[in-house]
mmCIF file of C-alpha atoms and ligand atoms in Angstrom:
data_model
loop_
_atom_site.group_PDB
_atom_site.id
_atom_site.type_symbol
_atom_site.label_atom_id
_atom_site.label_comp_id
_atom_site.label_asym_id
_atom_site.label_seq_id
_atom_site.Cartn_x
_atom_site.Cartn_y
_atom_site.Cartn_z
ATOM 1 C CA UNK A 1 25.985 3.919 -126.747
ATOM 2 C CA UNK A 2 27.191 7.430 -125.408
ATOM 3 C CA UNK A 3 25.277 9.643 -123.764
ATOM 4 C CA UNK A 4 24.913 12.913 -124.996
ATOM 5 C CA UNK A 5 25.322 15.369 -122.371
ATOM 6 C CA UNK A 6 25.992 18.688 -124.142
ATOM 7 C CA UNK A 7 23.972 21.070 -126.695
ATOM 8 C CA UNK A 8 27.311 21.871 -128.421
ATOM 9 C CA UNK A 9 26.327 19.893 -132.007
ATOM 10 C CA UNK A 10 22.778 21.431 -132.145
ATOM 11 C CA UNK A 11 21.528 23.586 -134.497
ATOM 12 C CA UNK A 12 20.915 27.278 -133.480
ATOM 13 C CA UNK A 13 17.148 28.101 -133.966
ATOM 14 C CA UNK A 14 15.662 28.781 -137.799
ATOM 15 C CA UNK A 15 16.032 32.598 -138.823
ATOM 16 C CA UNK A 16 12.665 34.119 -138.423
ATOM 17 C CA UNK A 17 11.876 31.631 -135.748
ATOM 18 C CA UNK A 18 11.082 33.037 -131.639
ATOM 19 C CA UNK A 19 11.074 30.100 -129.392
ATOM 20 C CA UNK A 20 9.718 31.441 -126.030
ATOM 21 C CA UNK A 21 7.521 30.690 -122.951
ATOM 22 C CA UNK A 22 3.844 30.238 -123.227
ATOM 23 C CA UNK A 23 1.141 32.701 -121.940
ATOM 24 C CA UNK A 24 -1.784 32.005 -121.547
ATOM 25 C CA UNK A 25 -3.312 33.659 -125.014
ATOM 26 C CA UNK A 26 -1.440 31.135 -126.222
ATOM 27 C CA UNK A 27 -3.024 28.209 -125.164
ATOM 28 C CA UNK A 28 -5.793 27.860 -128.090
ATOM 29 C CA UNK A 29 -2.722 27.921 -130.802
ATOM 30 C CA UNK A 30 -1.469 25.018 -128.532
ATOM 31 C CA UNK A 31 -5.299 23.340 -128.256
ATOM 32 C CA UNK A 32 -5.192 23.745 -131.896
ATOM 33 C CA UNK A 33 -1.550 22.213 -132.909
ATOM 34 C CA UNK A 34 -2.350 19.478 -130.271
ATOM 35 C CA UNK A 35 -5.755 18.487 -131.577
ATOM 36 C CA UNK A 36 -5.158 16.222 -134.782
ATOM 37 C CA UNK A 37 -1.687 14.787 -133.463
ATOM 38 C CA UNK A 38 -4.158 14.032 -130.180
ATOM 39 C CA UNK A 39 -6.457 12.703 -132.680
ATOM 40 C CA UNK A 40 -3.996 10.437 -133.889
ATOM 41 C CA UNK A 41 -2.913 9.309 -130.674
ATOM 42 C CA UNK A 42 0.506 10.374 -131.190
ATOM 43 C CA UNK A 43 -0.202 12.953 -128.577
ATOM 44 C CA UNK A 44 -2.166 12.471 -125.100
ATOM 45 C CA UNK A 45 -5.641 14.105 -125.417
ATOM 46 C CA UNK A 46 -6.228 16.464 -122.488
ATOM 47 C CA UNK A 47 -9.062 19.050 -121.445
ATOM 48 C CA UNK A 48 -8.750 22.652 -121.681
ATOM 49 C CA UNK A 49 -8.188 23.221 -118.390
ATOM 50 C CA UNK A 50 -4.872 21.476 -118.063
ATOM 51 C CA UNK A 51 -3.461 23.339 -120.507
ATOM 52 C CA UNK A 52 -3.926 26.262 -118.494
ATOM 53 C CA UNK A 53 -2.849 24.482 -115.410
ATOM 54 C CA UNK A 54 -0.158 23.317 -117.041
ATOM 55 C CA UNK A 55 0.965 26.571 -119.508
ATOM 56 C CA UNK A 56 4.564 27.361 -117.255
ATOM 57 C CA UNK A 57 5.216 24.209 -118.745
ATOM 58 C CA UNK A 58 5.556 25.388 -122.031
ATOM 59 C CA UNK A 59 7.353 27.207 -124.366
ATOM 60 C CA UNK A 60 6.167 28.127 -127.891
ATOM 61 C CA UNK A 61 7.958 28.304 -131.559
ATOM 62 C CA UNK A 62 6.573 31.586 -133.332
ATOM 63 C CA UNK A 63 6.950 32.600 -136.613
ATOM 64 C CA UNK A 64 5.599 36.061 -137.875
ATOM 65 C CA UNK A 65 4.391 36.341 -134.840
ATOM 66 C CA UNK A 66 2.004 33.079 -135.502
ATOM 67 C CA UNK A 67 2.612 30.061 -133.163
ATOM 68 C CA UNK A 68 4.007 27.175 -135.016
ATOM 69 C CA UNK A 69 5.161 24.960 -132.377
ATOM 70 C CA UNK A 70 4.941 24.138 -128.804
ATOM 71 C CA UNK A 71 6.914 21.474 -126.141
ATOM 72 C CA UNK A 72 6.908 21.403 -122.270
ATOM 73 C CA UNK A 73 8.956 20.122 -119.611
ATOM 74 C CA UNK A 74 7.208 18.919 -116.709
ATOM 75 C CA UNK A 75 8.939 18.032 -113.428
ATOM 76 C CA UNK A 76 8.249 14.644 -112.441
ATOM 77 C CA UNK A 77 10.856 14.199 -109.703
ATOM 78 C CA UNK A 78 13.224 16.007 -107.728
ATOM 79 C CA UNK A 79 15.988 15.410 -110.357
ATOM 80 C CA UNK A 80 13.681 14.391 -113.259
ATOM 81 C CA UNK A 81 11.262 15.720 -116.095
ATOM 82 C CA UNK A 82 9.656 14.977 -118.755
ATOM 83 C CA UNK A 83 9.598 16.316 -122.841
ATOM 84 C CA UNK A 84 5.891 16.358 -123.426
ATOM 85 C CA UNK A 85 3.480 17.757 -126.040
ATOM 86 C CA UNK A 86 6.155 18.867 -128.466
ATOM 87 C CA UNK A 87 4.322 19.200 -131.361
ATOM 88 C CA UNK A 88 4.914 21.135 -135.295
ATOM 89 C CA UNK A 89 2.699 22.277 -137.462
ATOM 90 C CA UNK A 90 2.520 20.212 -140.423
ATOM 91 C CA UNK A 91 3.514 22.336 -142.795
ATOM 92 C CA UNK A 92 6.764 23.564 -140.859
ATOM 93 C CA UNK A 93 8.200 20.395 -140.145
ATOM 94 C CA UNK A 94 11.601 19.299 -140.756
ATOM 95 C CA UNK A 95 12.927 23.003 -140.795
ATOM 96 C CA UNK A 96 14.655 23.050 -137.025
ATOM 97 C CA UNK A 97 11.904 24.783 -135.606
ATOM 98 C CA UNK A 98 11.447 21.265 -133.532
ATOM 99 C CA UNK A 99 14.996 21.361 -132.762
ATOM 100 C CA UNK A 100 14.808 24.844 -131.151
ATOM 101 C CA UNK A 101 11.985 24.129 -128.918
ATOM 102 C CA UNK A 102 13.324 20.709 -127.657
ATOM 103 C CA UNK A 103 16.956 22.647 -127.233
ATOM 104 C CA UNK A 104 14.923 25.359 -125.083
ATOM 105 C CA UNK A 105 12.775 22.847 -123.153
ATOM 106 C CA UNK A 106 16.525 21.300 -122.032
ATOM 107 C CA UNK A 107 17.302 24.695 -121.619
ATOM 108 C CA UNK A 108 14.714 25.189 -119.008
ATOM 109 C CA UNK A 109 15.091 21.582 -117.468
ATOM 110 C CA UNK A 110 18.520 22.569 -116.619
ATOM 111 C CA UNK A 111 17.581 25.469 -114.654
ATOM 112 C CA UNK A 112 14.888 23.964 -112.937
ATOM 113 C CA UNK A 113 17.280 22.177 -111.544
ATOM 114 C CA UNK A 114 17.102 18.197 -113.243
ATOM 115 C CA UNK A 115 19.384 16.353 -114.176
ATOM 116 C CA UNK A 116 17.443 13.415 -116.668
ATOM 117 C CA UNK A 117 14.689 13.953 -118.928
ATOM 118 C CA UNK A 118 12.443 11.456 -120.204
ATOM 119 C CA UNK A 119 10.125 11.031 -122.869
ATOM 120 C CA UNK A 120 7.593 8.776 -124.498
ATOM 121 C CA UNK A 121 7.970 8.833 -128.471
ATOM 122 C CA UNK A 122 7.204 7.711 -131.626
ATOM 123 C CA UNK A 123 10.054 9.706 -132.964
ATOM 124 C CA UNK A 124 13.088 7.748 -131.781
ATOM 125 C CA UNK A 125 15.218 9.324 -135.042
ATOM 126 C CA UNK A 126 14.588 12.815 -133.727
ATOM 127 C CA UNK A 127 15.105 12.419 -130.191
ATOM 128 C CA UNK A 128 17.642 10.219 -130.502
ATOM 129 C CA UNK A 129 19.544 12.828 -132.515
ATOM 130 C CA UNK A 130 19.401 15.114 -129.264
ATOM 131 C CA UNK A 131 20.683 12.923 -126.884
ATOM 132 C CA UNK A 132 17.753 10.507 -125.615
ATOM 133 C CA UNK A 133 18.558 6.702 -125.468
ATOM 134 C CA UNK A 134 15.674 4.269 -125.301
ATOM 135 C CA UNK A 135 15.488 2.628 -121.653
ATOM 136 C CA UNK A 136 13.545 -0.685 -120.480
ATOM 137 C CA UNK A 137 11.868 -0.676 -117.667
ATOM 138 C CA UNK A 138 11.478 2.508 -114.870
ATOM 139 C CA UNK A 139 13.562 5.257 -114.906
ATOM 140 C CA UNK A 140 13.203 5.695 -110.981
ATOM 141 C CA UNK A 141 13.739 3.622 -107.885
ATOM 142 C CA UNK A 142 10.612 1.983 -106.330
ATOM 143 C CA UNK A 143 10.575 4.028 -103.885
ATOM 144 C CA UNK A 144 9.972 7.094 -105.889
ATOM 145 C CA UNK A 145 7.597 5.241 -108.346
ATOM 146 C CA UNK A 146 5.423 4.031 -104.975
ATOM 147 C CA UNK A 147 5.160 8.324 -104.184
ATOM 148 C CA UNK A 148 4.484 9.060 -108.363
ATOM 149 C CA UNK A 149 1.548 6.481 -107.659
ATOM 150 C CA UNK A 150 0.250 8.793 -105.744
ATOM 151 C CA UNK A 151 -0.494 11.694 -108.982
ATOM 152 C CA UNK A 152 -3.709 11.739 -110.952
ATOM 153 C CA UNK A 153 -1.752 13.153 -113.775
ATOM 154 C CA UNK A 154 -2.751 10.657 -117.319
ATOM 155 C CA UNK A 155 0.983 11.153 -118.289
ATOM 156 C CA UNK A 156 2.233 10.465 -115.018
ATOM 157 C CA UNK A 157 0.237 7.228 -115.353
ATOM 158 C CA UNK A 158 1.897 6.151 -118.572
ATOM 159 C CA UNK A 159 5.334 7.606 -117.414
ATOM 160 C CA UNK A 160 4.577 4.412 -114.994
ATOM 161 C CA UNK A 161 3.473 1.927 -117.374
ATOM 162 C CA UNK A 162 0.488 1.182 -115.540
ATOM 163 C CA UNK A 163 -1.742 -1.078 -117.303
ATOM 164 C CA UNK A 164 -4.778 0.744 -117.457
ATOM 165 C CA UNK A 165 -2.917 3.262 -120.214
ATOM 166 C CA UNK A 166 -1.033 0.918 -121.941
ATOM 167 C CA UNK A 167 -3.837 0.724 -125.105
ATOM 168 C CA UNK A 168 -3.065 4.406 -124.901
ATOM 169 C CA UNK A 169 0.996 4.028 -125.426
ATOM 170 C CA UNK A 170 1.083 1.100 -127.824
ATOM 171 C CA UNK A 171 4.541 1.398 -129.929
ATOM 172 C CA UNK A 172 5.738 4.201 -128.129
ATOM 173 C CA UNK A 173 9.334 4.342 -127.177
ATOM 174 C CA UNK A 174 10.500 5.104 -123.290
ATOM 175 C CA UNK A 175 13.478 7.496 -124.053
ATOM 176 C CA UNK A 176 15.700 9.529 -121.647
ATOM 177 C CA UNK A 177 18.331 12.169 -121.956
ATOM 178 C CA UNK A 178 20.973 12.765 -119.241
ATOM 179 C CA UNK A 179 21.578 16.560 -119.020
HETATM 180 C C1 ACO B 201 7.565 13.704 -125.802
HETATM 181 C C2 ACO B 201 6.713 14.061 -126.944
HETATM 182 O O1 ACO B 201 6.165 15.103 -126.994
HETATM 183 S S1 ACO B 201 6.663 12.875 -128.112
HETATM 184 C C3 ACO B 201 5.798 13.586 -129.451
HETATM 185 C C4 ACO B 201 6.682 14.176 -130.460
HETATM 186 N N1 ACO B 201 5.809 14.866 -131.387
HETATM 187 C C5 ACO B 201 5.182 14.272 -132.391
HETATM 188 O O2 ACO B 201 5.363 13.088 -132.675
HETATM 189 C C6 ACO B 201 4.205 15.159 -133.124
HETATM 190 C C7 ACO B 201 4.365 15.094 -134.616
HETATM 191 N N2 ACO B 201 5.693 15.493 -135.025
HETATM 192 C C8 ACO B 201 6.118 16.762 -134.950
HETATM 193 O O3 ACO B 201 5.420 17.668 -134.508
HETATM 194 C C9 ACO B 201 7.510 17.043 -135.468
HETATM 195 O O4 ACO B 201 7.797 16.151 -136.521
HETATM 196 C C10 ACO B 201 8.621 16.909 -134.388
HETATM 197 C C11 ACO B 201 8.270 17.771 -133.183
HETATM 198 C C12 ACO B 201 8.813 15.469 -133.933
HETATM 199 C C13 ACO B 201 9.909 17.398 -135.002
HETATM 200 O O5 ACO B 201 9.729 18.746 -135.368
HETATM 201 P P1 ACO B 201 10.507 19.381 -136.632
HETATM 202 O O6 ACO B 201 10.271 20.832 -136.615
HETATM 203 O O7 ACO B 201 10.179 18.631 -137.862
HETATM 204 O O8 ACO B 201 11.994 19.057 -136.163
HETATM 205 P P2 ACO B 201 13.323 19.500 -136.921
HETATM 206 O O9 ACO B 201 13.017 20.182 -138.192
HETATM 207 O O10 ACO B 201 14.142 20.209 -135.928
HETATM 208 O O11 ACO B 201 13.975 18.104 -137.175
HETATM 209 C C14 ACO B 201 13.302 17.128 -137.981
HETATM 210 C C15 ACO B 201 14.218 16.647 -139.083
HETATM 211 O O12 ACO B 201 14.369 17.669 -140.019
HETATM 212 C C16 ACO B 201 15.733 17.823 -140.356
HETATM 213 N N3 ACO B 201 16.023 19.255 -140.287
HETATM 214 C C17 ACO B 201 16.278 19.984 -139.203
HETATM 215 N N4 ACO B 201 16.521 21.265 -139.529
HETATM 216 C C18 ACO B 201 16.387 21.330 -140.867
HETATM 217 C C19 ACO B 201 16.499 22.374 -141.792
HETATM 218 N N5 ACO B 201 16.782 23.621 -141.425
HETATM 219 N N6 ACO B 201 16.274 22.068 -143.098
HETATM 220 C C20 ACO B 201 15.963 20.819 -143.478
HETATM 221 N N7 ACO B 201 15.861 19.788 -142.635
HETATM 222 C C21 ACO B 201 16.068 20.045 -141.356
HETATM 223 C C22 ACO B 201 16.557 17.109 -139.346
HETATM 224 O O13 ACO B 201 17.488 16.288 -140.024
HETATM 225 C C23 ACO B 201 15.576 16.279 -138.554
HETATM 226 O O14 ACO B 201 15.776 14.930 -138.766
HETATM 227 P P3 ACO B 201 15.506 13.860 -137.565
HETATM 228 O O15 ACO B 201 14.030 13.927 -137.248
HETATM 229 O O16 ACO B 201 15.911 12.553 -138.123
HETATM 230 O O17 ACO B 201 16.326 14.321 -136.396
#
């Protein structure tokens, strides 16, 4: 299958719809799109504080000036990242506002600097539609998996496939994008 390594085919963002980095005011709207997905266990449940540790990561959909939507990149590597927490509101879905944030957050991996992006997904259709390709087995070398060892980060951990998350990852799909 080809690898998708341009934006060219993607949708421009909704009208009405601001797609722009997080602050730190944000991070209850975020808390509170998060929570039920985490609930689920479509999302990783996290504490409080690493959202705020964590809020460069982000960007955020608004709407009306109302937060809608939120994704991050997170650097894993020197040339890789990771799509996480890209989540919708429920009653916005399938109206590009997704689209927008995942086309910013490969926006932003770019000029940080990486060159792949993974993620971990139930939503192969979606992803799939902007680029990502499933992959088996690591997306690094061993040498750089024996220094991500090394991280206490949960989503690190299941970037690995260690065993002790695996209950946590059941029927996701390892997915990655080269940008
Ligand atoms: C790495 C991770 O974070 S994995 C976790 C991913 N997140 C989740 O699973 C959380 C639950 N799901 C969600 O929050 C959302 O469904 C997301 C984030 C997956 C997608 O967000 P949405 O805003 O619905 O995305 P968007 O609207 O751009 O695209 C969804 C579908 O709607 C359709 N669509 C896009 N724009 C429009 C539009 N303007 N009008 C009608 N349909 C549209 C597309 O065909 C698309 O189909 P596809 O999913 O087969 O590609």
């Amino acid at each position: 299958m080809p690898i998708v390594t341009s934006d060219a085919a993607a949708p421009p963002p909704p009208p009405g719809v601001l797609v722009r980095p997080a602050r730190t005011a944000d991070v209850r709207a975020i808390r509170a799109l998060v929570a039920p997905l985490a609930e689920a266990r479509v999302l990783l449940q996290k504490e409080a504080v690493a959202y705020y540790e964590s809020v460069v990561d982000f960007v955020v959909a608004e709407v009306d000036g109302r937060v809608v939507g939120c994704g991050a990149v997170h650097v894993l590597w020197e040339d890789l990242g990771e799509v996480r927490t890209l989540a919708v509101e429920a009653g916005v879905v399938g109206r590009g506002v997704g689209s927008a944030i995942l086309v910013r957050l490969v926006e932003r991996a770019r000029e940080l600097g990486l060159s792949r992006l993974f993620c971990l997904t139930f939503e192969t259709e979606f992803f799939g539609r902007h680029g990502f390709t499933a992959i088996e087995g690591q997306a690094v070398e061993p040498e750089v998996y024996a220094e991500l060892l090394r991280s206490y980060d949960e989503g690190v951990a299941e970037f690995l496939d260690l065993e002790r998350v695996k209950p946590n990852t059941l029927g996701n799909v390892r997915m990655l994008r080269v940008l």
